[in-house]
Structure formats: C-alpha cells, structure tokens
Tab-separated table of C-alpha atoms and ligand atoms in Angstrom:
chain	number	residue	atom	x	y	z
B	1	MET	CA	56.141	16.861	55.977
B	2	PRO	CA	53.411	19.359	56.698
B	3	GLY	CA	54.589	23.135	57.445
B	4	ASP	CA	58.008	22.467	56.057
B	5	PRO	CA	58.269	25.886	53.834
B	6	ASN	CA	60.545	23.976	51.345
B	7	ARG	CA	57.886	21.852	50.797
B	8	PRO	CA	56.196	22.770	47.134
B	9	ILE	CA	53.260	23.884	46.677
B	10	GLN	CA	51.844	22.584	44.001
B	11	SER	CA	48.555	21.872	42.229
B	12	ASN	CA	47.235	19.189	39.939
B	13	ILE	CA	48.152	21.651	36.822
B	14	SER	CA	51.689	22.330	37.959
B	15	ARG	CA	52.048	18.684	38.640
B	16	ASN	CA	50.629	17.782	35.034
B	17	LYS	CA	52.759	20.782	33.737
B	18	LEU	CA	55.738	19.521	35.021
B	19	HIS	CA	54.823	15.555	32.806
B	20	MET	CA	54.465	17.734	29.640
B	21	ARG	CA	56.643	17.534	27.394
B	22	HIS	CA	58.904	19.603	26.575
B	23	ILE	CA	58.478	22.070	23.119
B	24	LYS	CA	60.478	21.706	19.919
B	25	PRO	CA	63.081	24.168	18.274
B	26	GLY	CA	60.501	25.808	15.719
B	27	ALA	CA	57.601	26.161	18.716
B	28	THR	CA	56.235	28.969	19.578
B	29	ILE	CA	55.940	30.507	22.765
B	30	GLY	CA	53.331	33.498	23.344
B	31	ILE	CA	54.383	36.123	25.368
B	32	LEU	CA	51.903	38.592	27.335
B	33	GLY	CA	53.008	42.300	27.950
B	34	GLY	CA	55.301	43.955	25.211
B	35	GLY	CA	57.249	46.001	26.806
B	36	GLN	CA	61.402	45.639	26.778
B	37	LEU	CA	61.249	42.629	29.343
B	38	GLY	CA	59.393	40.987	26.610
B	39	ARG	CA	60.976	41.849	24.101
B	40	MET	CA	64.535	40.814	25.352
B	41	LEU	CA	62.625	37.508	26.438
B	42	ALA	CA	61.977	37.553	22.245
B	43	MET	CA	65.142	37.987	21.467
B	44	ALA	CA	66.811	35.477	23.376
B	45	ALA	CA	64.165	32.874	22.548
B	46	ALA	CA	65.058	34.243	18.789
B	47	ARG	CA	68.077	32.631	19.636
B	48	LEU	CA	67.588	29.228	20.885
B	49	GLY	CA	65.554	28.834	17.419
B	50	LEU	CA	62.006	29.602	19.081
B	51	GLN	CA	59.322	31.553	17.999
B	52	CYS	CA	57.400	34.550	19.896
B	53	HIS	CA	54.058	35.660	19.291
B	54	VAL	CA	53.537	38.783	21.955
B	55	PHE	CA	50.053	39.509	22.703
B	56	THR	CA	49.441	43.362	24.044
B	57	PRO	CA	47.253	46.550	24.218
B	58	GLU	CA	49.513	48.433	23.144
B	59	PRO	CA	50.132	49.101	19.027
B	60	ASP	CA	53.109	51.039	19.416
B	61	ALA	CA	55.332	48.190	22.406
B	62	CYS	CA	58.656	47.815	21.553
B	63	ALA	CA	58.675	43.981	22.144
B	64	LEU	CA	56.416	44.361	18.563
B	65	GLN	CA	59.350	45.459	16.887
B	66	VAL	CA	61.398	42.427	17.528
B	67	VAL	CA	58.678	39.322	16.563
B	68	PRO	CA	57.200	37.530	13.767
B	69	ARG	CA	53.388	36.992	15.583
B	70	ARG	CA	51.322	39.694	17.841
B	71	THR	CA	47.987	40.710	18.735
B	72	VAL	CA	47.219	44.233	19.896
B	73	ALA	CA	44.036	43.186	22.112
B	74	SER	CA	42.539	44.332	25.071
B	75	PHE	CA	43.229	41.372	27.845
B	76	SER	CA	39.666	41.112	28.447
B	77	ASP	CA	38.963	40.218	24.667
B	78	LYS	CA	37.978	36.935	25.069
B	79	ALA	CA	37.991	35.672	21.227
B	80	ALA	CA	41.761	37.727	20.632
B	81	LEU	CA	42.733	35.478	23.990
B	82	ARG	CA	41.719	32.378	22.696
B	83	ARG	CA	43.312	33.278	19.118
B	84	PHE	CA	46.753	33.628	20.537
B	85	ALA	CA	46.145	30.427	22.693
B	86	SER	CA	45.714	28.366	19.669
B	87	ASP	CA	48.955	29.775	18.242
B	88	CYS	CA	50.929	29.142	20.973
B	89	ASP	CA	52.388	26.155	22.439
B	90	VAL	CA	53.191	27.423	25.697
B	91	ILE	CA	53.177	30.761	27.126
B	92	THR	CA	54.438	33.341	29.674
B	93	TYR	CA	54.384	36.905	30.461
B	94	GLU	CA	56.144	39.658	31.288
B	95	PHE	CA	54.990	41.512	33.971
B	96	GLU	CA	52.998	40.326	36.614
B	97	ASN	CA	49.493	42.832	36.423
B	98	VAL	CA	47.827	40.301	33.844
B	99	PRO	CA	44.472	40.192	35.388
B	100	ALA	CA	43.609	36.874	37.160
B	101	GLU	CA	40.753	36.019	34.453
B	102	THR	CA	42.703	36.571	31.472
B	103	ALA	CA	45.298	34.157	33.293
B	104	ALA	CA	42.677	31.720	33.817
B	105	LEU	CA	41.547	31.898	30.067
B	106	LEU	CA	44.966	31.016	28.548
B	107	ALA	CA	45.944	28.167	31.190
B	108	SER	CA	42.467	26.571	30.279
B	109	ARG	CA	43.852	26.528	26.561
B	110	LYS	CA	47.421	26.094	27.178
B	111	PRO	CA	50.653	25.352	29.287
B	112	LEU	CA	50.971	29.106	31.437
B	113	PHE	CA	54.027	29.981	33.223
B	114	PRO	CA	54.845	30.803	36.047
B	115	ASP	CA	51.827	29.349	37.207
B	116	PRO	CA	49.074	32.146	38.035
B	117	ARG	CA	48.653	31.425	41.388
B	118	VAL	CA	51.401	32.968	41.418
B	119	LEU	CA	49.927	35.852	40.037
B	120	LYS	CA	47.561	36.019	43.203
B	121	THR	CA	50.110	36.293	45.653
B	122	THR	CA	52.380	38.965	44.203
B	123	GLN	CA	49.982	41.019	42.809
B	124	ASP	CA	48.840	41.741	46.273
B	125	ARG	CA	51.784	43.474	48.769
B	126	LEU	CA	49.454	42.277	51.728
B	127	ILE	CA	49.145	38.882	50.118
B	128	GLU	CA	53.189	38.740	49.208
B	129	LYS	CA	54.102	39.841	52.995
B	130	ASN	CA	51.851	37.442	54.573
B	131	PHE	CA	53.434	34.564	52.228
B	132	LEU	CA	56.827	35.712	53.286
B	133	GLN	CA	55.793	35.600	56.920
B	134	ALA	CA	54.589	32.192	56.405
B	135	LEU	CA	57.769	30.744	55.110
B	136	GLY	CA	59.311	32.511	58.070
B	137	ILE	CA	61.305	35.132	55.990
B	138	ALA	CA	61.893	38.171	57.458
B	139	THR	CA	59.720	41.655	56.138
B	140	ALA	CA	60.074	45.178	57.401
B	141	PRO	CA	57.266	45.682	59.838
B	142	PHE	CA	53.783	46.009	58.124
B	143	ALA	CA	49.716	46.308	58.399
B	144	PRO	CA	46.810	46.543	56.617
B	145	VAL	CA	45.341	50.492	56.144
B	146	GLU	CA	41.858	50.290	54.704
B	147	THR	CA	41.051	54.292	56.051
B	148	ALA	CA	42.900	57.233	57.717
B	149	ALA	CA	41.495	56.534	61.284
B	150	GLU	CA	43.344	53.187	60.788
B	151	LEU	CA	46.526	54.774	59.078
B	152	ASN	CA	46.706	57.174	61.951
B	153	GLN	CA	46.528	54.002	64.432
B	154	GLU	CA	49.040	51.955	62.625
B	155	ILE	CA	51.245	54.880	62.739
B	156	ASP	CA	51.040	55.276	66.453
B	157	SER	CA	52.226	51.602	66.133
B	158	MET	CA	54.753	51.587	64.132
B	159	GLY	CA	56.533	55.119	64.532
B	160	LEU	CA	57.821	57.029	61.869
B	161	PRO	CA	59.335	57.398	58.920
B	162	ALA	CA	57.111	54.654	57.467
B	163	ILE	CA	56.063	54.428	53.693
B	164	LEU	CA	52.443	53.984	52.621
B	165	LYS	CA	52.065	51.348	49.531
B	166	THR	CA	49.187	50.860	47.544
B	167	ARG	CA	48.432	47.158	47.943
B	168	ARG	CA	48.104	46.498	44.315
B	169	PHE	CA	49.733	47.840	40.973
B	170	GLY	CA	52.668	50.075	42.391
B	171	TYR	CA	56.142	49.609	40.271
B	172	ASP	CA	59.365	51.886	40.615
B	173	GLY	CA	57.941	54.246	43.246
B	174	LYS	CA	54.946	54.276	41.719
B	175	GLY	CA	51.728	54.050	44.569
B	176	GLN	CA	53.871	54.881	47.373
B	177	ALA	CA	54.125	57.551	50.213
B	178	LEU	CA	56.960	58.076	52.233
B	179	ILE	CA	55.360	60.070	55.882
B	180	ARG	CA	58.192	61.442	57.694
B	181	ASN	CA	56.227	63.218	59.869
B	182	ARG	CA	52.780	63.842	60.926
B	183	LYS	CA	52.260	66.626	58.374
B	184	ASP	CA	53.391	64.091	56.247
B	185	VAL	CA	50.209	61.431	57.078
B	186	ALA	CA	47.325	63.873	55.642
B	187	PRO	CA	48.863	64.591	51.780
B	188	ALA	CA	49.653	60.552	51.855
B	189	TRP	CA	46.066	59.398	52.533
B	190	GLN	CA	44.894	62.130	49.768
B	191	ARG	CA	47.209	61.060	47.304
B	192	LEU	CA	46.862	56.630	48.169
B	193	GLY	CA	43.575	56.795	50.221
B	194	GLY	CA	40.683	55.337	49.112
B	195	ARG	CA	42.686	51.615	47.815
B	196	PRO	CA	43.776	48.932	50.274
B	197	CYS	CA	47.001	50.004	51.151
B	198	LEU	CA	49.673	48.906	53.141
B	199	LEU	CA	51.918	50.546	56.291
B	200	GLU	CA	55.554	49.720	56.477
B	201	GLY	CA	58.541	50.538	58.058
B	202	PHE	CA	60.848	52.526	56.942
B	203	VAL	CA	64.101	50.375	56.695
B	204	LYS	CA	67.541	52.205	57.008
B	205	PHE	CA	69.592	49.311	54.899
B	206	GLU	CA	72.871	49.643	54.494
B	207	ARG	CA	72.164	48.226	50.756
B	208	GLU	CA	70.052	46.840	48.623
B	209	ILE	CA	70.301	43.454	46.569
B	210	SER	CA	68.610	40.884	44.088
B	211	VAL	CA	68.744	37.420	43.301
B	212	ILE	CA	67.399	36.138	40.047
B	213	VAL	CA	66.449	32.726	40.415
B	214	ALA	CA	65.402	30.461	37.708
B	215	ARG	CA	63.648	27.009	38.373
B	216	GLY	CA	62.774	24.553	35.768
B	217	ARG	CA	59.930	21.983	35.126
B	218	ASP	CA	62.036	19.303	36.812
B	219	GLY	CA	62.047	21.274	40.229
B	220	LYS	CA	66.167	22.498	39.099
B	221	ALA	CA	66.974	25.792	40.666
B	222	ILE	CA	70.086	27.730	39.402
B	223	CYS	CA	70.415	31.557	40.513
B	224	PHE	CA	72.508	34.117	39.267
B	225	ASP	CA	75.622	35.691	41.135
B	226	VAL	CA	74.121	37.893	43.702
B	227	THR	CA	73.005	41.753	42.310
B	228	GLU	CA	73.769	45.133	44.187
B	229	ASN	CA	71.418	47.585	43.408
B	230	LYS	CA	70.959	51.696	43.432
B	231	HIS	CA	67.588	53.190	43.266
B	232	ARG	CA	67.362	56.955	42.299
B	233	HIS	CA	63.997	58.038	43.006
B	234	HIS	CA	62.651	54.810	43.290
B	235	ILE	CA	63.519	53.924	39.790
B	236	LEU	CA	66.614	51.524	39.280
B	237	GLN	CA	69.808	53.356	38.649
B	238	MET	CA	72.748	51.037	38.857
B	239	SER	CA	73.303	47.299	38.843
B	240	LEU	CA	76.864	46.061	40.764
B	241	VAL	CA	77.655	42.152	40.463
B	242	PRO	CA	78.358	40.705	42.461
B	243	ALA	CA	77.593	42.475	45.293
B	244	ARG	CA	79.710	43.871	47.773
B	245	ILE	CA	78.318	42.023	50.953
B	246	PRO	CA	79.674	39.139	53.342
B	247	GLN	CA	79.521	35.051	51.994
B	248	GLN	CA	77.051	34.346	54.689
B	249	ILE	CA	74.718	37.462	53.360
B	250	ASP	CA	75.537	36.196	49.941
B	251	ALA	CA	74.432	32.361	51.516
B	252	LYS	CA	71.237	33.710	52.729
B	253	ALA	CA	69.970	35.161	49.913
B	254	ARG	CA	70.303	32.617	47.702
B	255	ARG	CA	68.409	29.947	50.459
B	256	ILE	CA	65.555	32.912	50.088
B	257	ALA	CA	65.179	33.131	46.775
B	258	PHE	CA	65.196	29.139	46.504
B	259	ARG	CA	62.997	29.178	49.345
B	260	ILE	CA	60.595	31.061	47.587
B	261	ALA	CA	61.131	29.802	44.188
B	262	ASN	CA	60.454	26.034	45.843
B	263	ALA	CA	57.261	26.863	47.486
B	264	PHE	CA	55.644	28.290	44.457
B	265	ASP	CA	56.649	25.600	42.280
B	266	TYR	CA	57.859	28.178	40.368
B	267	VAL	CA	58.482	27.559	36.423
B	268	GLY	CA	60.392	30.090	34.853
B	269	VAL	CA	62.905	33.025	36.172
B	270	LEU	CA	61.818	35.028	38.879
B	271	ALA	CA	63.555	38.188	41.292
B	272	VAL	CA	63.878	38.833	44.910
B	273	GLU	CA	64.381	42.384	46.466
B	274	MET	CA	65.808	42.747	49.445
B	275	PHE	CA	67.268	45.120	52.082
B	276	VAL	CA	71.088	44.463	53.529
B	277	VAL	CA	69.736	45.988	57.193
B	278	ARG	CA	73.180	46.354	59.328
B	279	ASN	CA	72.750	46.466	63.089
B	280	ALA	CA	74.734	46.059	66.495
B	281	ARG	CA	74.586	41.798	65.791
B	282	GLY	CA	75.694	41.786	62.264
B	283	ARG	CA	74.579	41.886	58.867
B	284	THR	CA	70.645	40.884	58.241
B	285	LEU	CA	68.239	40.430	55.358
B	286	LEU	CA	64.598	41.972	54.782
B	287	VAL	CA	63.017	40.624	51.705
B	288	ASN	CA	61.201	44.091	49.907
B	289	GLU	CA	59.808	42.370	47.000
B	290	ILE	CA	59.069	39.363	44.590
B	291	ALA	CA	58.466	40.016	40.918
B	292	PRO	CA	57.694	36.608	39.239
B	293	ARG	CA	59.290	37.379	35.664
B	294	VAL	CA	63.001	38.895	34.443
B	295	HIS	CA	63.435	41.358	36.641
B	296	ASN	CA	66.065	45.076	35.407
B	297	SER	CA	68.412	43.991	38.008
B	298	GLY	CA	68.814	40.935	36.011
B	299	HIS	CA	69.535	42.690	32.886
B	300	TRP	CA	73.793	42.673	33.168
B	301	THR	CA	73.259	38.678	32.396
B	302	ILE	CA	73.065	39.213	28.979
B	303	ASP	CA	76.455	40.570	28.780
B	304	GLY	CA	78.516	39.729	31.702
B	305	ALA	CA	76.976	35.880	31.540
B	306	SER	CA	77.624	32.717	29.767
B	307	ALA	CA	73.654	32.442	29.603
B	308	SER	CA	71.067	36.022	30.246
B	309	GLN	CA	68.094	35.645	32.609
B	310	PHE	CA	65.905	35.582	29.323
B	311	GLU	CA	67.696	33.188	28.038
B	312	GLN	CA	67.319	30.734	31.475
B	313	HIS	CA	63.294	31.885	31.150
B	314	ILE	CA	63.077	30.800	27.720
B	315	ARG	CA	64.208	26.946	28.894
B	316	ALA	CA	62.573	26.925	32.129
B	317	VAL	CA	59.011	28.122	30.040
B	318	ALA	CA	59.825	25.210	26.887
B	319	GLY	CA	60.750	22.336	29.531
B	320	TRP	CA	64.618	22.526	28.701
B	321	PRO	CA	67.275	21.887	30.870
B	322	LEU	CA	68.606	25.572	32.750
B	323	SER	CA	72.311	26.400	31.945
B	324	LYS	CA	74.837	27.191	34.937
B	325	PRO	CA	75.708	30.248	34.061
B	326	ILE	CA	78.829	31.473	34.686
B	327	ARG	CA	80.204	35.229	35.130
B	328	HIS	CA	82.626	37.179	32.997
B	329	GLY	CA	84.100	39.274	35.768
B	330	THR	CA	82.748	42.439	37.917
B	331	ILE	CA	79.485	43.582	35.719
B	332	ARG	CA	78.152	47.355	36.152
B	333	MET	CA	74.671	48.134	34.536
B	334	GLU	CA	73.148	51.310	34.129
B	335	ASN	CA	69.342	52.117	32.502
B	336	LEU	CA	69.303	54.904	30.859
B	337	ILE	CA	65.771	56.620	31.698
B	338	GLY	CA	64.084	59.681	30.862
B	339	LEU	CA	65.733	61.795	28.100
B	340	GLU	CA	66.278	60.152	24.261
B	341	PRO	CA	69.546	58.034	25.180
B	342	ASP	CA	72.728	60.378	24.017
B	343	THR	CA	74.187	58.209	21.750
B	344	SER	CA	77.047	60.615	20.896
B	345	SER	CA	77.979	60.156	24.516
B	346	LYS	CA	82.197	59.285	25.058
B	347	ARG	CA	80.698	57.017	27.993
B	348	LEU	CA	79.611	54.384	25.441
B	349	ALA	CA	82.499	53.976	23.426
B	350	ALA	CA	84.800	53.243	27.039
B	351	PRO	CA	86.257	49.653	26.458
B	352	GLY	CA	83.795	47.237	27.655
B	353	THR	CA	80.640	48.488	27.342
B	354	ALA	CA	77.816	47.309	25.560
B	355	LEU	CA	74.656	49.557	24.140
B	356	HIS	CA	70.848	48.004	24.464
B	357	LEU	CA	68.553	50.517	23.435
B	358	TYR	CA	64.181	48.923	23.179
B	359	GLY	CA	63.075	51.217	20.417
B	360	LYS	CA	60.261	53.395	22.487
B	361	VAL	CA	58.423	55.684	20.243
B	362	ALA	CA	58.768	58.509	22.971
B	363	ALA	CA	61.514	59.184	25.927
B	364	ARG	CA	59.086	59.897	28.789
B	365	PRO	CA	60.331	60.947	32.396
B	366	GLY	CA	61.350	58.121	34.633
B	367	ARG	CA	60.558	55.694	31.411
B	368	LYS	CA	63.284	53.516	31.076
B	369	MET	CA	64.559	53.543	27.087
B	370	GLY	CA	67.261	51.310	27.515
B	371	HIS	CA	70.913	50.452	29.463
B	372	VAL	CA	74.297	50.151	29.418
B	373	THR	CA	76.891	47.570	30.262
B	374	THR	CA	79.822	47.691	31.161
B	375	ILE	CA	82.582	45.018	32.378
B	376	VAL	CA	84.662	46.175	34.566
B	377	ARG	CA	86.933	43.980	35.107
B	378	VAL	CA	87.251	40.573	33.458
B	379	ALA	CA	87.337	37.442	35.426
B	380	ARG	CA	90.700	35.656	35.493
D	401	AMP	P1	59.120	48.900	45.871
D	401	AMP	O1	57.912	49.293	44.701
D	401	AMP	O2	58.200	48.726	46.885
D	401	AMP	O3	60.007	48.181	44.858
D	401	AMP	O4	59.920	50.144	46.713
D	401	AMP	C1	60.951	51.057	45.465
D	401	AMP	C2	62.006	51.112	45.926
D	401	AMP	O5	61.419	52.145	47.230
D	401	AMP	C3	63.130	50.264	46.559
D	401	AMP	O6	63.985	49.543	46.230
D	401	AMP	C4	63.521	51.349	48.275
D	401	AMP	O7	64.544	52.122	47.399
D	401	AMP	C5	62.092	52.065	48.471
D	401	AMP	N1	61.419	51.295	49.526
D	401	AMP	C6	60.524	50.961	49.365
D	401	AMP	N2	60.432	50.497	50.857
D	401	AMP	C7	61.231	50.985	51.232
D	401	AMP	C8	61.271	50.794	52.501
D	401	AMP	N3	60.161	50.031	53.869
D	401	AMP	N4	61.949	50.925	53.678
D	401	AMP	C9	63.486	52.075	52.623
D	401	AMP	N5	63.292	51.376	51.841
D	401	AMP	C10	62.050	51.573	50.951
C-alpha cells in the first residue's frame, strides 16, 4: 500500500536479516561504544548467558570494566573493525553517532542491528524532522538555517522565542541556543553558526514524556509504560512512571512510537521523546527526538519492571522473543550528575531504592555518573 506510514521500509539486507537464525547462549554480541549504556547492555547480556565485545576509542570507557573482550581503537581503524566483526555473531551500538562508513563496513560482515539506514535519519535533526512529517507525526515548527541572513528570515516568519540547534552531534542540550529576543540572535549564531542548523519554535509544553519501544526481528513490537521526564539544564534529571497523562494521550504516544519503529523496520530498542502540549482544544503531542538506542529515560526498567530495556534490546538483536514487561509499581529514577556521587547519603538507604554507579573515572559537570531508582509504591 504505497504511502501507508505504517508500512515498513524494508531493504533487502533487513529482509534477509529477518530470516537470519537467532544466536545461541554463549554467542558474542559486539557493542559499538563504551559508555554507561554499553555497560548496562553488557550486564543484561551476561545475565542472558551471552558475551559482549565492546569496541570503543576510549581506553577508560566504563563499559570495558564489565566485558570479557574489548577493542580500543578509532572508529576509522578498518583493520580493527574487521577483527572485531570476525569475533562477533551480531553487532549493535549504544550511541547514534556511529560514523556511516564504520556501520557500512561492519554491516557488510556481520548482522548489525538496528539497520544503519536508521542512523542516517536520526543523526541529522532536519532529516529526522522531515521523516516524522512524512509519517504525519507532529513536531515543533522547524526550518533549516545555513546563514545569518536565513536565521533572521526564519525568525521573522516563526517568531520568538525559538531554539537554534545544530543539525548534527547534539545531545543533552549541547549544540543548542535559546533565542528569546533579537539581542540573542547574534551570540547564538556566533556560537553555533558555520554549521548547518535548524531553527525550532519554542514549545511551551505541559510536560515531557518518552516511549521506549522494543521491536524484534519478527516485527513484533512492545513498549514500556510511558515515562514522564524532567530536565535540568537540558539534561535528564528525573523520570517518573507512569507519566501523569490522560489515557488517550498515553495511547497516542504508544501509537506514535510503534509507527516510527515500524517505518524503520527497526530491530532493537528505540526511544521517542515527546512534548505534551495543552491548549484550548485539549492536549496534543509533538515529537522532539528519536534515539535509536536504549535511553536514559528507560533506566527505571532495570529495577522497576520484570524485564529491562537492556534485556529487551539484547533479546531483539539476538533474535529471541521479546518479554512482555510488567511494571512493579510507581517508579522514580534520578540521575546522579556531575559531582562524585555521595554514597553516604541517607537517601540511598530509603526503602525501595536501587543504586547504580557507572564506574566512571572522573566526575565532570554535567557528566552522568550513576542513577538511583526508587519503587515509590508497589503495584497491587
Ligand atoms: P534535545 O537535545 O533536542 O533533546 O533537547 C533537550 C531538551 O531541551 C528537551 O528535553 C527540552 O527540555 C528542551 N527543548 C528542546 N527543544 C525544545 C523546543 N523546541 N521547545 C522547548 N524546549 C525544548
């Protein structure tokens, strides 16, 4: 059915992969990237009797502490990538800025999930927004901007406040500048200009939510309960589950996540960040961003659900059936950001808390050092 947004865009590669046999316990999953997401993926894989081989350019990457095999090399080191591929049965990644050539080389040798074509869309905010628009999914107003003159033109038609974002390599508010009034325009352009940018209308949202969806190789998709997120200085500070949203918005958020995962013919875990906007006609949803990987707002699932986002991702890339996760109750997840986590804090001894520290060598402002999950109320 041409034009049907729910129709998967399947390449021959992904069609073949769908029929590829699942891997067996004891097999090796390669993970590109060595941060905390890779670490928690490897820990989930170990619990499932699978081994992980982490490929990272950083010798002190925290995922290396929990895996039996490692490659510390640049993502452009072809010989190292070939050796890595030959050691793995299937390969995945924990961050979305994997260079296209790295992904292509690995995909030519071993099954790589999710399909590298997804990266092309999600690495560039403009391509991502166009993709969402083509699926009929609402976003904040946006316009590409390449020169200072274009920026001023777009501000004339979009109005202020607005946010200038670099099209590529932005995360946790990096590569973003809020433009409140005309005085902010020149400093924002000075800071970010010179690179292709996107101007986005500022959304006065009621709350931010995310949906973590897992999709298996057989195309079956399951999402976790919708999560409400609070950010501070653009960095996720806290997640609450279930999100405090009406039932029809909850259902709509899930439908949007399924639609995106199906359109990508996705295999693995995907996160969709959304704004809940309230106006005179009621509430509506705008998608802010797609993360083609496990996501910080899904960390609550480790202690707050019967199967975590990390287990779901490993199951999906291994070709195993997905779990139908059951939430243990009302859950709160708080990030430990910047400073050395205070392990003597009384808060950690409160009933229902679980502490996760990522083993990072140095604390820096804004750096995610760990998180605490609290089961606030047990499900009955
Ligand atoms: P991002 O890097 O796009 O995920 O943005 C990080 C955070 O900045 C989001 O979670 C929001 O809190 C805020 N933000 C991003 N874009 C917008 C927008 N268009 N309007 C209002 N707030 C935004």
